[in-house]
Structures are given as structure tokens and as C-alpha cells.
XYZ file of C-alpha atoms in Angstrom:
731
model
C 41.118 120.959 98.605
C 44.267 120.139 100.016
C 46.872 123.242 99.878
C 50.364 122.740 99.261
C 53.274 124.799 100.327
C 56.503 125.392 98.613
C 59.408 128.131 97.938
C 59.842 129.898 94.666
C 63.651 130.043 93.879
C 64.313 133.807 93.906
C 68.130 133.152 94.186
C 68.634 131.650 90.874
C 66.589 134.741 89.126
C 68.756 137.403 91.411
C 72.133 135.504 89.851
C 70.876 135.951 86.247
C 69.480 139.394 86.755
C 72.729 140.544 88.263
C 74.835 138.716 85.290
C 72.692 140.514 82.787
C 73.367 143.716 84.337
C 77.148 143.395 84.436
C 77.616 141.818 81.291
C 75.459 144.478 79.973
C 77.733 147.169 80.812
C 80.653 145.352 79.490
C 79.002 144.531 76.392
C 77.936 148.073 75.663
C 81.431 149.419 76.772
C 82.971 147.246 74.167
C 80.447 148.194 71.527
C 80.996 151.992 72.261
C 85.022 151.250 71.973
C 84.154 149.623 68.400
C 81.997 152.621 67.326
C 85.137 154.812 68.292
C 87.523 153.049 66.153
C 85.526 154.292 63.259
C 86.566 157.752 64.446
C 90.024 156.962 65.735
C 90.950 153.778 63.627
C 94.211 153.403 65.338
C 93.265 154.000 68.741
C 94.576 150.780 69.724
C 97.373 150.630 67.242
C 99.526 147.471 67.390
C 97.528 145.456 69.913
C 96.251 142.426 68.268
C 93.603 141.558 70.970
C 91.784 144.963 70.734
C 91.699 145.139 67.099
C 88.422 145.894 65.611
C 88.077 142.742 63.692
C 88.151 140.779 67.169
C 86.353 143.119 69.337
C 83.485 143.394 66.813
C 82.372 139.844 67.534
C 82.956 139.973 71.161
C 80.806 142.837 71.259
C 77.853 141.302 69.513
C 78.163 138.085 71.535
C 78.279 139.681 75.078
C 75.167 141.674 74.173
C 73.366 138.899 72.753
C 74.222 135.975 74.725
C 75.755 137.593 77.814
C 73.160 140.497 78.455
C 69.927 139.444 76.871
C 70.737 135.673 77.446
C 70.904 136.073 81.182
C 68.041 138.448 81.112
C 65.899 135.615 79.221
C 66.875 132.969 81.931
C 66.224 135.357 84.753
C 62.715 136.253 83.289
C 61.792 132.514 82.326
C 62.880 131.287 85.760
C 60.848 133.752 87.592
C 57.571 133.544 85.524
C 57.713 129.687 84.932
C 57.522 129.149 88.724
C 54.617 131.627 89.252
C 52.806 130.313 85.974
C 53.297 126.772 86.821
C 52.681 127.191 90.784
C 55.853 125.133 91.603
C 59.343 125.754 92.069
C 61.801 124.865 89.534
C 62.375 121.091 88.769
C 65.887 120.921 90.307
C 68.105 123.538 91.913
C 71.018 121.721 90.774
C 70.215 122.118 87.165
C 69.522 125.754 87.665
C 72.755 126.301 89.153
C 74.481 124.191 86.384
C 72.490 126.581 84.029
C 73.831 129.630 85.457
C 77.380 128.785 86.163
C 77.647 126.780 82.861
C 76.468 129.963 80.912
C 79.034 132.325 82.832
C 81.479 129.966 81.955
C 80.662 130.056 78.202
C 80.444 133.835 78.413
C 84.048 134.220 79.772
C 85.424 131.409 77.327
C 84.088 133.605 74.499
C 85.366 136.875 76.128
C 88.967 135.169 76.156
C 88.975 133.210 72.905
C 87.522 135.806 70.558
C 90.094 138.610 71.020
C 92.715 136.196 70.619
C 91.464 135.339 67.332
C 89.504 131.854 67.777
C 86.668 132.160 65.706
C 84.642 130.332 63.010
C 83.744 133.870 61.503
C 80.105 132.848 61.404
C 77.916 135.871 62.480
C 76.414 135.517 65.788
C 77.884 131.969 66.094
C 81.648 132.641 65.670
C 82.664 130.537 69.076
C 84.791 127.634 68.352
C 83.684 124.305 68.660
C 84.474 123.114 72.423
C 82.622 126.242 73.117
C 79.644 125.202 70.667
C 79.356 121.804 72.375
C 79.435 123.397 76.016
C 76.452 125.595 74.804
C 74.467 122.768 73.689
C 75.114 120.976 76.782
C 74.010 123.732 78.991
C 70.907 124.656 76.691
C 69.892 121.015 76.930
C 70.145 121.575 81.366
C 68.069 124.504 80.699
C 65.557 122.449 78.592
C 65.635 119.359 80.933
C 64.983 121.887 83.747
C 62.069 123.705 82.060
C 60.282 120.534 80.899
C 60.463 118.751 84.422
C 59.030 121.898 85.767
C 56.163 121.803 83.656
C 55.682 118.088 84.237
C 55.549 118.775 88.052
C 53.258 121.964 87.923
C 49.949 122.474 89.949
C 48.434 124.916 87.395
C 46.757 122.695 84.933
C 46.926 124.981 81.690
C 50.157 126.397 80.250
C 49.774 130.107 79.882
C 50.706 131.693 76.602
C 54.402 132.499 77.965
C 55.181 128.944 78.495
C 54.232 128.291 74.896
C 57.169 130.891 73.601
C 59.464 129.445 76.042
C 59.350 125.889 74.701
C 59.268 127.079 71.110
C 62.475 128.740 72.229
C 64.110 125.916 73.795
C 63.320 123.501 70.864
C 64.210 125.996 67.871
C 67.295 127.253 69.313
C 68.667 123.876 69.707
C 68.106 122.586 66.417
C 69.448 126.017 64.887
C 72.462 125.907 67.093
C 73.660 122.304 66.234
C 72.935 122.280 62.545
C 74.890 125.685 62.091
C 77.734 124.667 64.117
C 78.503 121.287 62.739
C 82.142 121.453 61.668
C 85.219 119.211 61.522
C 88.164 119.807 63.948
C 91.743 120.546 63.149
C 92.747 120.850 66.711
C 90.977 122.254 70.229
C 90.558 125.628 68.926
C 90.280 125.205 65.118
C 87.614 123.965 62.757
C 86.204 124.154 59.425
C 82.501 124.112 58.720
C 80.901 121.428 57.166
C 79.178 123.106 54.719
C 80.873 125.216 51.871
C 79.872 128.266 49.793
C 76.587 128.818 49.098
C 75.329 125.983 51.287
C 77.104 127.545 54.365
C 75.652 130.902 53.602
C 72.055 129.456 53.543
C 72.690 127.500 56.716
C 74.123 130.415 58.489
C 71.508 132.543 57.714
C 68.971 130.142 58.341
C 70.578 130.113 61.765
C 71.459 134.027 61.934
C 67.893 135.113 61.334
C 66.343 132.489 63.373
C 68.748 133.419 66.207
C 67.209 136.691 66.138
C 63.723 135.300 65.867
C 63.919 132.685 68.482
C 66.620 133.996 71.159
C 65.806 137.601 70.614
C 62.188 137.738 69.940
C 60.060 134.750 70.841
C 61.798 134.165 74.542
C 61.003 138.120 75.064
C 57.371 137.669 73.883
C 56.947 135.066 76.243
C 58.429 137.718 78.859
C 55.994 140.247 77.369
C 52.886 138.310 77.842
C 53.816 138.065 81.587
C 55.402 140.949 82.720
C 53.387 143.730 80.907
C 49.838 142.236 82.031
C 51.524 141.936 85.829
C 52.900 145.780 85.517
C 49.708 146.784 84.311
C 47.594 144.859 86.491
C 45.200 143.980 83.766
C 44.749 140.370 81.796
C 46.300 140.280 78.147
C 44.168 141.947 75.677
C 43.182 138.840 73.348
C 43.491 135.237 74.427
C 42.510 134.252 70.658
C 44.934 136.741 69.109
C 47.907 134.991 71.371
C 47.176 131.707 69.989
C 46.860 133.314 66.408
C 50.265 135.302 67.121
C 52.272 132.051 68.312
C 51.448 129.495 65.803
C 51.831 131.769 62.866
C 54.787 133.222 64.269
C 56.979 130.031 64.640
C 56.115 128.543 61.508
C 56.408 131.729 59.547
C 59.655 133.115 60.799
C 61.877 130.024 60.161
C 61.670 130.350 56.279
C 62.787 134.022 56.138
C 66.502 133.555 56.394
C 67.255 133.732 52.787
C 66.159 137.271 52.527
C 69.611 137.970 54.066
C 71.140 136.802 50.962
C 69.255 138.419 48.044
C 71.035 139.175 44.897
C 73.706 136.878 45.818
C 74.711 133.431 44.408
C 72.016 131.651 46.264
C 69.622 129.810 43.950
C 66.663 132.298 42.888
C 63.886 129.912 44.338
C 65.273 130.162 47.948
C 65.416 133.734 47.696
C 62.167 134.184 46.499
C 60.890 131.898 49.375
C 62.467 133.854 51.940
C 60.874 137.149 50.641
C 57.459 135.675 50.173
C 57.343 134.582 54.077
C 59.016 137.556 55.076
C 56.275 139.692 53.973
C 53.895 137.407 55.719
C 55.699 137.982 59.007
C 54.115 141.430 59.316
C 50.806 139.922 60.535
C 52.224 137.592 63.327
C 54.682 140.344 64.427
C 52.197 143.162 64.473
C 49.280 140.893 65.850
C 51.835 140.422 69.091
C 52.912 144.099 69.304
C 48.767 145.021 69.128
C 48.414 142.360 71.763
C 50.823 143.919 74.008
C 49.894 147.576 73.623
C 46.185 146.851 73.802
C 46.978 144.997 77.138
C 47.736 148.517 78.419
C 44.537 149.933 77.571
C 43.011 151.877 80.333
C 45.858 152.788 81.913
C 47.742 155.315 79.937
C 47.549 157.733 82.852
C 49.765 155.198 84.816
C 52.110 154.948 81.902
C 53.141 158.771 82.406
C 54.069 158.243 85.900
C 55.332 154.885 86.081
C 58.613 154.029 84.500
C 58.434 150.309 84.163
C 55.221 150.914 81.792
C 57.137 153.508 80.025
C 60.114 150.813 79.208
C 57.623 148.202 78.149
C 55.764 150.589 75.799
C 58.704 151.831 74.023
C 60.225 147.947 73.969
C 56.860 146.841 72.170
C 56.884 149.776 69.961
C 60.348 149.095 68.911
C 59.444 145.476 68.365
C 56.702 146.661 66.113
C 58.948 149.186 64.232
C 61.816 146.552 63.775
C 59.287 143.827 62.617
C 57.820 146.054 60.013
C 60.976 147.087 58.903
C 62.532 143.644 58.386
C 59.752 142.535 55.872
C 60.291 145.794 53.853
C 64.016 145.263 53.756
C 63.264 141.629 52.153
C 61.771 143.359 49.110
C 64.162 143.027 46.404
C 64.134 146.821 45.487
C 64.550 148.163 49.084
C 67.287 145.118 49.628
C 69.145 146.410 46.822
C 69.207 149.830 48.343
C 69.983 148.865 52.262
C 71.856 145.571 52.123
C 75.681 145.748 53.060
C 75.083 149.721 54.612
C 74.525 151.233 57.852
C 70.917 151.132 57.375
C 71.070 147.429 58.337
C 73.281 148.468 61.409
C 70.231 150.776 62.422
C 67.918 148.004 62.016
C 69.536 145.552 64.168
C 70.025 148.142 66.898
C 66.214 149.508 67.034
C 65.669 145.883 67.873
C 68.431 145.385 70.035
C 68.260 148.772 72.187
C 64.741 149.085 72.374
C 62.799 145.959 72.271
C 65.354 143.565 74.086
C 67.317 146.515 76.041
C 64.199 148.225 77.295
C 62.242 145.066 78.048
C 65.181 144.039 79.898
C 65.262 147.483 81.967
C 61.604 147.389 82.607
C 61.583 143.563 83.934
C 64.694 144.462 86.127
C 62.859 147.748 87.570
C 59.819 145.734 88.398
C 61.445 142.540 89.799
C 64.266 143.924 92.150
C 61.792 145.862 94.297
C 59.451 142.922 94.613
C 62.223 140.254 95.450
C 63.932 142.638 98.071
C 60.411 143.617 99.681
C 60.975 147.338 99.155
C 60.422 150.175 96.943
C 62.536 151.385 94.155
C 65.164 153.790 95.503
C 64.262 156.798 92.889
C 61.280 156.728 90.453
C 62.802 159.792 89.034
C 66.291 158.247 88.479
C 64.158 155.391 86.252
C 62.263 157.953 84.335
C 65.603 159.949 83.691
C 67.188 156.593 82.651
C 64.055 156.210 80.143
C 64.313 159.410 78.832
C 68.144 159.571 78.204
C 68.060 155.940 76.606
C 65.227 156.643 74.539
C 67.123 159.904 73.277
C 70.119 157.578 72.747
C 68.396 155.232 70.560
C 67.145 157.801 68.750
C 70.756 159.672 68.147
C 72.056 156.230 67.369
C 69.690 154.897 64.871
C 68.727 157.924 62.745
C 72.137 159.070 61.673
C 72.623 155.323 60.911
C 69.489 155.440 58.605
C 70.608 158.338 57.042
C 74.245 156.960 56.466
C 72.725 153.719 55.015
C 70.618 155.786 52.603
C 73.562 158.158 51.748
C 75.977 155.117 50.894
C 73.761 153.360 48.791
C 73.061 156.353 47.121
C 76.655 157.250 46.461
C 77.689 153.691 45.470
C 75.154 153.746 42.771
C 75.741 157.246 40.881
C 77.089 157.616 37.603
C 78.288 160.205 35.141
C 76.937 161.017 31.999
C 79.950 159.141 30.447
C 79.207 156.144 32.056
C 81.801 156.233 34.657
C 80.928 156.084 38.667
C 80.778 159.615 40.370
C 82.406 158.247 43.331
C 84.882 155.640 41.868
C 87.024 155.582 44.903
C 85.378 153.838 47.770
C 86.825 155.762 50.259
C 84.846 159.074 48.923
C 81.769 157.515 50.330
C 82.988 156.520 53.657
C 84.505 160.054 54.383
C 81.141 161.409 54.028
C 79.644 159.052 56.864
C 81.926 160.417 59.426
C 79.395 163.156 60.943
C 76.866 159.858 61.133
C 79.533 157.800 63.003
C 80.067 160.767 65.583
C 76.321 160.858 66.443
C 76.176 157.239 66.673
C 78.923 157.245 69.308
C 76.954 160.125 71.098
C 73.915 158.245 71.054
C 75.544 155.099 72.419
C 77.093 156.735 75.168
C 73.763 158.151 76.232
C 72.399 155.005 76.221
C 75.268 153.736 78.361
C 74.900 156.538 80.696
C 71.385 155.252 81.255
C 72.712 151.889 82.136
C 75.120 153.287 84.622
C 71.799 155.100 86.117
C 70.087 151.782 86.089
C 73.004 150.207 88.150
C 73.009 152.745 90.593
C 69.419 152.956 91.242
C 69.262 149.062 91.645
C 72.211 149.054 93.923
C 70.563 151.331 96.287
C 67.312 149.452 96.147
C 68.965 146.130 97.064
C 70.780 147.786 99.909
C 67.691 149.177 101.789
C 65.487 146.054 101.033
C 65.482 142.619 102.299
C 68.208 139.811 101.088
C 66.830 138.347 98.157
C 65.514 134.804 99.196
C 63.209 132.005 98.242
C 59.673 132.942 98.756
C 56.944 130.950 100.284
C 54.173 130.056 98.360
C 50.727 127.928 98.473
C 48.688 126.532 95.987
C 46.478 123.147 95.440
C 48.014 120.042 94.023
C 47.004 119.349 90.382
C 44.215 116.650 90.306
C 44.601 113.968 87.895
C 42.425 114.336 84.491
C 41.805 112.210 81.545
C 44.405 112.739 78.692
C 41.345 112.690 76.384
C 39.664 116.136 75.436
C 36.662 116.754 77.658
C 33.309 117.196 76.583
C 32.885 120.696 74.917
C 36.608 121.343 75.229
C 38.111 123.116 72.340
C 41.359 121.940 70.867
C 43.860 124.402 71.857
C 42.614 124.632 75.736
C 43.427 120.523 75.375
C 46.646 121.407 73.883
C 47.685 123.943 76.727
C 47.357 121.006 79.431
C 49.379 118.601 77.272
C 52.973 119.793 77.176
C 54.434 116.713 75.012
C 51.727 117.429 72.300
C 52.174 121.124 72.143
C 56.176 120.706 71.945
C 55.668 118.087 69.062
C 53.580 120.307 67.136
C 55.988 123.484 67.434
C 58.923 121.368 66.785
C 56.906 120.434 63.330
C 55.998 123.802 62.647
C 59.635 124.771 62.877
C 61.066 122.081 60.884
C 59.153 122.316 58.021
C 60.613 125.781 56.409
C 64.138 124.707 57.430
C 63.765 121.372 55.593
C 62.179 122.523 52.603
C 64.817 125.262 52.015
C 67.984 123.612 53.003
C 67.660 119.824 52.080
C 67.313 120.804 48.416
C 70.406 123.334 48.638
C 72.598 120.549 50.318
C 71.520 117.486 48.233
C 70.747 118.617 44.658
C 74.061 119.383 43.053
C 72.341 121.276 40.000
C 71.443 123.978 42.616
C 75.381 124.993 42.962
C 76.777 124.672 39.267
C 80.250 123.991 39.580
C 83.003 125.549 37.505
C 86.060 123.542 36.292
C 88.441 126.492 36.361
C 87.941 126.791 40.350
C 90.768 124.884 42.269
C 91.263 124.495 45.812
C 93.637 126.909 47.684
C 97.340 126.446 47.855
C 98.655 125.476 51.339
C 99.977 129.059 51.783
C 96.675 130.513 50.589
C 94.841 128.207 53.016
C 96.887 129.568 55.848
C 96.262 133.198 54.803
C 92.668 132.379 54.558
C 92.801 131.418 58.113
C 94.611 134.757 58.999
C 91.891 136.609 57.316
C 89.231 134.917 59.340
C 91.261 135.187 62.402
C 91.499 138.898 61.987
C 87.770 139.561 61.637
C 88.090 140.886 58.026
C 84.981 139.697 56.928
C 83.378 141.904 59.571
C 84.177 144.972 57.123
C 84.711 143.566 53.476
C 82.491 141.514 51.462
C 83.019 138.871 49.036
C 80.031 138.859 47.270
C 79.524 141.040 43.994
C 75.777 141.344 43.254
C 74.684 141.558 39.586
C 74.090 145.384 39.869
C 75.746 147.904 37.119
C 77.464 149.812 39.862
C 79.040 146.954 41.734
C 80.209 145.425 38.401
C 81.777 148.748 37.503
C 83.448 149.088 40.800
C 84.424 145.741 41.804
C 84.595 143.288 38.410
C 82.219 140.687 37.121
C 79.341 139.411 39.514
C 80.074 136.300 41.972
C 79.058 132.955 40.726
C 77.819 130.237 43.042
C 80.517 127.753 41.760
C 83.190 129.986 42.716
C 82.816 129.228 46.459
C 82.534 125.394 46.449
C 86.031 125.185 48.368
C 85.070 127.686 51.060
C 85.011 126.460 54.405
C 83.424 128.581 55.904
C 81.852 130.844 53.344
C 83.004 134.773 53.918
C 80.293 136.611 52.186
C 80.097 139.222 54.913
C 77.032 141.519 55.757
C 78.611 145.016 55.888
C 80.835 147.204 53.521
C 82.937 149.579 55.813
C 85.603 149.051 53.020
C 85.089 147.597 49.532
C 84.343 144.174 48.559
C 87.331 142.146 47.864
C 85.818 139.244 45.821
C 88.034 140.802 42.655
C 90.840 142.132 44.830
C 93.421 139.494 43.460
C 96.091 140.781 40.932
C 94.619 144.178 41.541
C 97.628 145.713 43.189
C 100.924 144.558 43.671
C 102.409 142.734 46.750
C 104.208 145.762 47.908
C 100.652 147.605 47.970
C 99.164 144.992 50.262
C 102.328 144.707 52.428
C 102.278 148.493 52.934
C 98.529 148.611 53.252
C 98.365 145.944 55.999
C 101.104 147.696 57.849
C 99.564 151.348 57.637
C 96.220 151.499 55.597
C 96.150 155.203 55.667
C 99.452 155.449 53.674
C 98.034 153.394 50.770
C 94.194 154.822 51.143
C 93.785 158.213 52.483
C 90.737 158.401 54.802
C 90.585 154.720 55.321
C 89.279 153.854 58.818
C 91.047 150.198 58.743
C 93.550 149.804 61.611
C 97.151 148.840 60.991
C 97.864 144.898 61.402
C 101.337 145.254 62.487
C 101.666 141.825 64.588
C 101.477 140.129 61.277
C 105.076 141.606 60.403
C 106.478 140.603 63.947
C 109.878 138.787 64.025
C 108.063 135.830 64.980
C 107.918 132.722 62.546
C 104.558 131.421 60.896
C 103.447 128.126 62.373
C 103.035 125.599 59.317
C 103.055 122.799 61.558
C 99.156 121.708 61.040
C 98.961 123.085 57.365
C 98.930 119.019 56.237
C 96.166 118.285 58.880
C 94.023 121.003 57.675
C 94.202 119.846 54.096
C 93.395 116.451 55.228
C 90.364 117.896 57.064
C 89.437 119.716 53.961
C 89.603 116.363 51.842
C 87.038 114.996 54.436
C 84.818 117.821 53.684
C 85.424 117.051 49.732
C 87.983 119.479 48.738
C 90.161 117.377 46.281
C 93.871 117.732 47.599
C 95.968 114.707 46.458
C 98.223 112.841 48.682
C 100.713 114.245 46.734
C 99.684 117.824 47.225
C 99.279 117.055 50.876
C 102.730 115.495 51.570
C 104.215 118.388 49.626
C 102.655 121.167 51.407
C 106.082 122.568 53.362
C 107.575 122.577 49.817
C 104.840 124.400 48.149
C 104.486 127.160 51.062
C 108.205 127.635 50.809
C 108.327 128.006 47.122
C 105.052 130.386 46.994
C 106.200 132.700 49.979
C 109.625 132.777 48.198
C 108.060 134.361 45.135
C 105.999 136.870 47.292
C 109.290 138.097 49.196
C 111.194 138.361 46.176
C 108.408 140.640 44.476
C 108.425 142.700 48.005
C 112.484 143.203 47.264
C 111.416 145.441 44.195
C 110.495 148.237 46.699
C 113.565 150.004 47.630
C 111.760 151.287 50.999
C 111.067 147.327 51.788
C 114.584 146.638 51.287
C 115.670 149.337 53.397
C 113.555 148.562 56.250
C 114.108 144.823 55.955
C 117.655 145.395 55.988
C 117.461 147.889 59.198
C 115.202 145.355 61.052
C 117.714 142.288 60.396
C 120.451 144.795 61.928
C 118.370 145.775 64.848
C 117.741 141.732 65.595
C 121.468 140.981 65.133
C 122.345 143.671 67.625
C 119.937 142.414 70.193
C 121.311 138.959 69.883
C 117.666 137.828 68.203
C 117.367 135.356 65.795
C 116.255 137.100 62.562
C 112.853 135.655 60.718
C 113.105 136.127 57.007
C 110.055 138.093 55.774
C 108.751 134.892 53.987
C 108.462 132.836 57.062
C 106.038 135.784 58.648
C 102.226 135.852 58.876
C 101.900 138.889 56.409
C 103.218 136.474 53.555
C 100.268 133.873 53.563
C 97.711 136.719 53.933
C 98.888 138.535 51.024
C 99.097 135.102 49.188
C 95.322 134.901 49.785
C 94.391 138.319 48.953
C 96.048 137.804 45.441
C 94.229 134.564 44.891
C 90.671 136.143 45.430
C 88.405 135.887 42.354
C 91.148 135.054 40.086
C 90.044 131.415 39.316
C 87.676 132.681 36.578
C 88.895 134.686 33.781
C 86.290 137.891 32.785
C 86.502 140.759 30.932
C 86.926 144.047 32.416
C 83.506 145.783 33.362
C 81.213 143.252 32.003
C 77.620 144.379 32.336
C 75.618 142.071 34.394
C 72.859 139.975 33.188
C 69.259 141.999 33.744
């Protein structure tokens, strides 16, 4: 049999690995800064681009797409070449993939702190960057499929199945969730509204975790764990069951993020059923990974790579058991909107994604540099301090979450809330937030140890260059199944058929859940009293989105006695029909704002946004002083925004659009007049006027500053429907 020589492309693997390490450090440091803001809320006082609401999405995007994303590409490019016995299809496409992805990351790092955001969780980037992501993802897919088609290995190993499913599903999720109509190059509105937008977002959000943070890492697990252990995968049959059941079931589970919300009950219940079913394939994968290490447990004690893999797989098992449990309605009623969810997410991120990446780096770098790891002791130290960091991060957050839920729901004998002031519950969380910051610091110290260890390993090793390999050419074989050949072995040598079947498997759940919600109007009953936002309120809503307020405040009152007592009448699906995008939120660091409109005066909101602690003692909300700057609010695109909204189904009339500027002036003037009722406001207002005049600067009236439209939006929230005070929810 003729042997062919070729070179594996190690340089592209090196680029992605180094990028993963660098961006991992950056993303985690931003996370530590964000965690510190719970303890020192005014640490970046007055600096808009360093505010909590803008940095939180930067942290999540940096960790998910920069740290984990680059690790995925590194692992896929390394393993795929060796599993298929061929170089990647195109060096040019490989490099376009690398540099394009890094440009996207830099664009995110610039745009998010500047406030350019869609506000959708894990999908905050604006439409030009979304298009760039789609293009680069397609480049990656073409390169992968081209490599598969020119392979020298007949059968595709299980890791390749997971890579293909990842490519197809992430493309579908990203494109459909990101559909929007642009207002300008840096602003757009989601084509979906309210309940529909929430369903599509969490169909994406849950499955972004499934198909970006899970399936590609399962593929990496199936390659690197057997390699590191020098043993075959425990069960080939279990891997088949694991793959097909996982990709089919996972796509249905998104609605469990929206339990007790205004989403139709049938969609919620579907999410619950399939979430529970997820335990079986998820634990099947965990068992397959851990049992691959049977017979080498003595080696695990001394080999840091295997230690990282064991904790990573265990973390995957814990997170994928907890996820289905959290989808049970009685458990979800306790955990949702609390820090319990923060703990759940970080067990998966820090243990499963982080530790598998670290183990992969420690295994790959010595092999590509043809040397030994500089220090096994340092790698073991990294493992233990990282494990301690995960424990100190997660355990306090679990305690905090359970404590929050318990305090929110406690009643006095007379029927009043024990903790009527939301801030009373927040104050009790401070010790847990301190422990979280310490745990995160330990985890970052571990990463710094890795960087030091890897730098010295690379220095003493050889330069990472393309690796010479040899394999026999793939002989042509009939496309038909051979005599006695079972279906799946046949499918493993037919990449097109496997990809088509995987695509069908992931599309079924999405179609059945989303299409009826989008197409059947009876699923979202309308309310005649609900009207579109005024031009000023629309601009205020955009400021609310820009500042990331949705990261701390929800706009979804669930039908619980405690929430109705605390916030007002529970939310109705028809109240959100003009919300592009929806702003239900996923975490309550502050109280729900659905019924905040009219609850406080304009002056209260004015003072609260300037100095939150002055109106709410114990608050961890930062001040938003840049909203008060002596700079005029830009209303030049208000009419264009309204025209885009009309295209999305919001019933603005031509007259309303034409008179937008007049409407803005009238409503803003009323708010400024209300502010003058406060003597302190009048005093500071006159002082600022004199200061501007002394400097020779043009003085901008308060009615023309950014704080005014934000107040208008806050005062509008939840006021469309008239409800009685403290109405008890339906059972």
C-alpha cells in the first residue's frame, strides 16, 4: 500500500492556544473586577466604559468566545488533522479563521464598554459583528468539511461527529437569534418582540451553552482523555447513544429558563420534560469519559493533565445533573433570578471548560515543542489552587442563592413581607460576595502559574513547527453499505449523510417550539391598553439597554404571592408586544422594575441615578454621572428608530413620527418642571449654570440631557394596564 507523506499544521494550533491563554487572563481579570464591584460599587465612579453594566457582558463574551472559543479551535485543528490523517484543507482558511476571530474579539472589547449592545445574553454584539461572526464560522466550517472530504482515514471518530454537530447548530442558533433591523451601523432592533424574543433568545442562550461550551468540548474529551491516558474510549456503543440522544434532546430544553414567566405553559412544560431527559445522555458521556481512565488511577495521582481532565469531566457531570434539576418548577421557583444560577454557570465554566482547556494546554505544548513540561510540581499546584478557587467561588454562591430565595419569600404572621426592603436581602449576601472574589482570585493565580510554566516550557523546547506525518492514501469504496456492515459504521464514513441527519435532529425541537409561538397569535394575547413607547421613552429605553441595566434588574414579575406583594401585579404576555428586544433579565441584584413606573417621583429617580446610595442605603448600584453631563442628548435618529419599529409591527402613525421632536420637547419639559419642585435640584442646577457661564461654555438645559429620557422610560414601566394594589396571583 502506497504511503503518503504530509505535514500537520501545528502553527495554527499554536496561534489559537496562545490566544486562548492571553484572552483567558484578560477575561478572568475583567470578571474579578466585576465581582469586586459588588463590594466596592463606586470603584470606577463616573467612568462610563468601566461601569458594571458594560463590563459584565465584556467578561462573559471574553471568557466564552475568546478564552473557550480559541481553545475549541486549537483542539479541533490539532485533533482533526490526526484523526483524519491529513493537513487542514486550506492554510489560508485556517488563518482567516484565526485572524477573523481575533478581530471579532477586539471589536467586542471596544464596542461593549462603549455601550453598543443588543442586550441579549451571550449575544450582545451588534449586527455588523454578528455578520462577521457568521462569516468566520462558515470559513471554519468549510475548512473542516474540506478536511473531512480529503481524509486518509475512512471512518470518522466520535470527536468528529461532535465537531460537525457544533458547526451546524451554532450557525443555525446564531443566525436566527441575531436577526434584527439596523437603525445605523452600531444600533439595531431585534425582529422579535417580547415573549417571542424571549423564547428565541433562550433557545439560543441555552443551546449556545450546549453547542459551544459542551458539544465541542465533548469532542475534545473523546480525543484528549484517551490520548493522555493511553487507553481507548471505554464504550464505542455508549458514545453513539451519547451523541445522538444529546444533540436531539438538548435543543428542546431552552424554555426551562423561562418558567413561571409569560411564556405559554405548553412551551414551558416542553422545556421541563426534555430538560429532565437530558440527564441520561449527559451522564452517559461523563461515565464514558471517567471509565476511559479505568486502570490508570495510580497515574492520575501524579499526572496533572489527568487530574485536570478528571475534575473537568466531574464538573460536567455536576452541571448537567444540576441543570435538569433546576428545570423542575419547584426547584426553579427557588433558584431562578438568584446567585444559585451564577454558581451553576461557573461550575460548568471554571471546571468543565476551564480545566479541560488547562489539561489540553499542558498536554499539547510539550508535544509540539518536543520537550517536557517545565515543572510538574507547578502544574499540580495550579490544579489544587484552581480546584480550591472553584470551591470558594461556587459554594458561597449556592448559599447566597438559597438565602436570597428564602428571604424574598418570607412573610410575617400579618401577611406582610419580613424583608419588605429588597436591600435588606442584598446586605446579607456581602460575606458570600467576598468569598466569591477570593475564589476567583485563586483561580486567576492558577492561570498565572500556567502562563509561567508554559512560557518556560516553550523557551527550553524547540520552535513549534509543522509536523511530518505519513499515512496510506484512502482507497475508494462503494457508497453502499457493505455486506454485514451495520448502519452506524457505514454512517461514520459518510460525512454528508451524518451531517444531514445531525441537522435534522437539532432542527426538530426548534421548529416545534418556536414556529407556533411566532406564527400563532393566540399564544400571545394582546392587551388594548398597551401602547407603543413615546419617542422620549423609546430613547430612554435605548439608554437603559446601553448601560446594561438588564444585567441587574428583571422586568418579569412571576405569579408568586411574594413577588406580587413586593412588586405588584404579575406580568402578562401582552404587555411586552412592543419590546424590541425583551428585557426580562436573568438575575436580580436589584429589585424587579416591571411596575416601577409612578412608584417614585422624577426627583427620586434623578437622585438615584446620580448617587444610588443617597436614596437606597446599602445599594451596590454605581452612579451614572455621565448621564448628567453638560452635553446635549442626540435625538437626530429618533424618527428613524420609529420607522424601523413600524417595520417590526409597532403601530406608530406617520403623524407621530413627524411630530417626534415636538413630543420629545413637551415630555422632557414636563419632567424638568417636576425636578424643579426639589429645592436641592434648583440650587445645584443654578450652580452648574453659573459654572458653565464662568468657563464660557454653552449651558445645556437639563431637559436636553440623557438622564431625562431614562427617567421617562422608568416612569412608563408597567403603567399600561391598571391593576389593584397587591392583587393575589392565580394558583
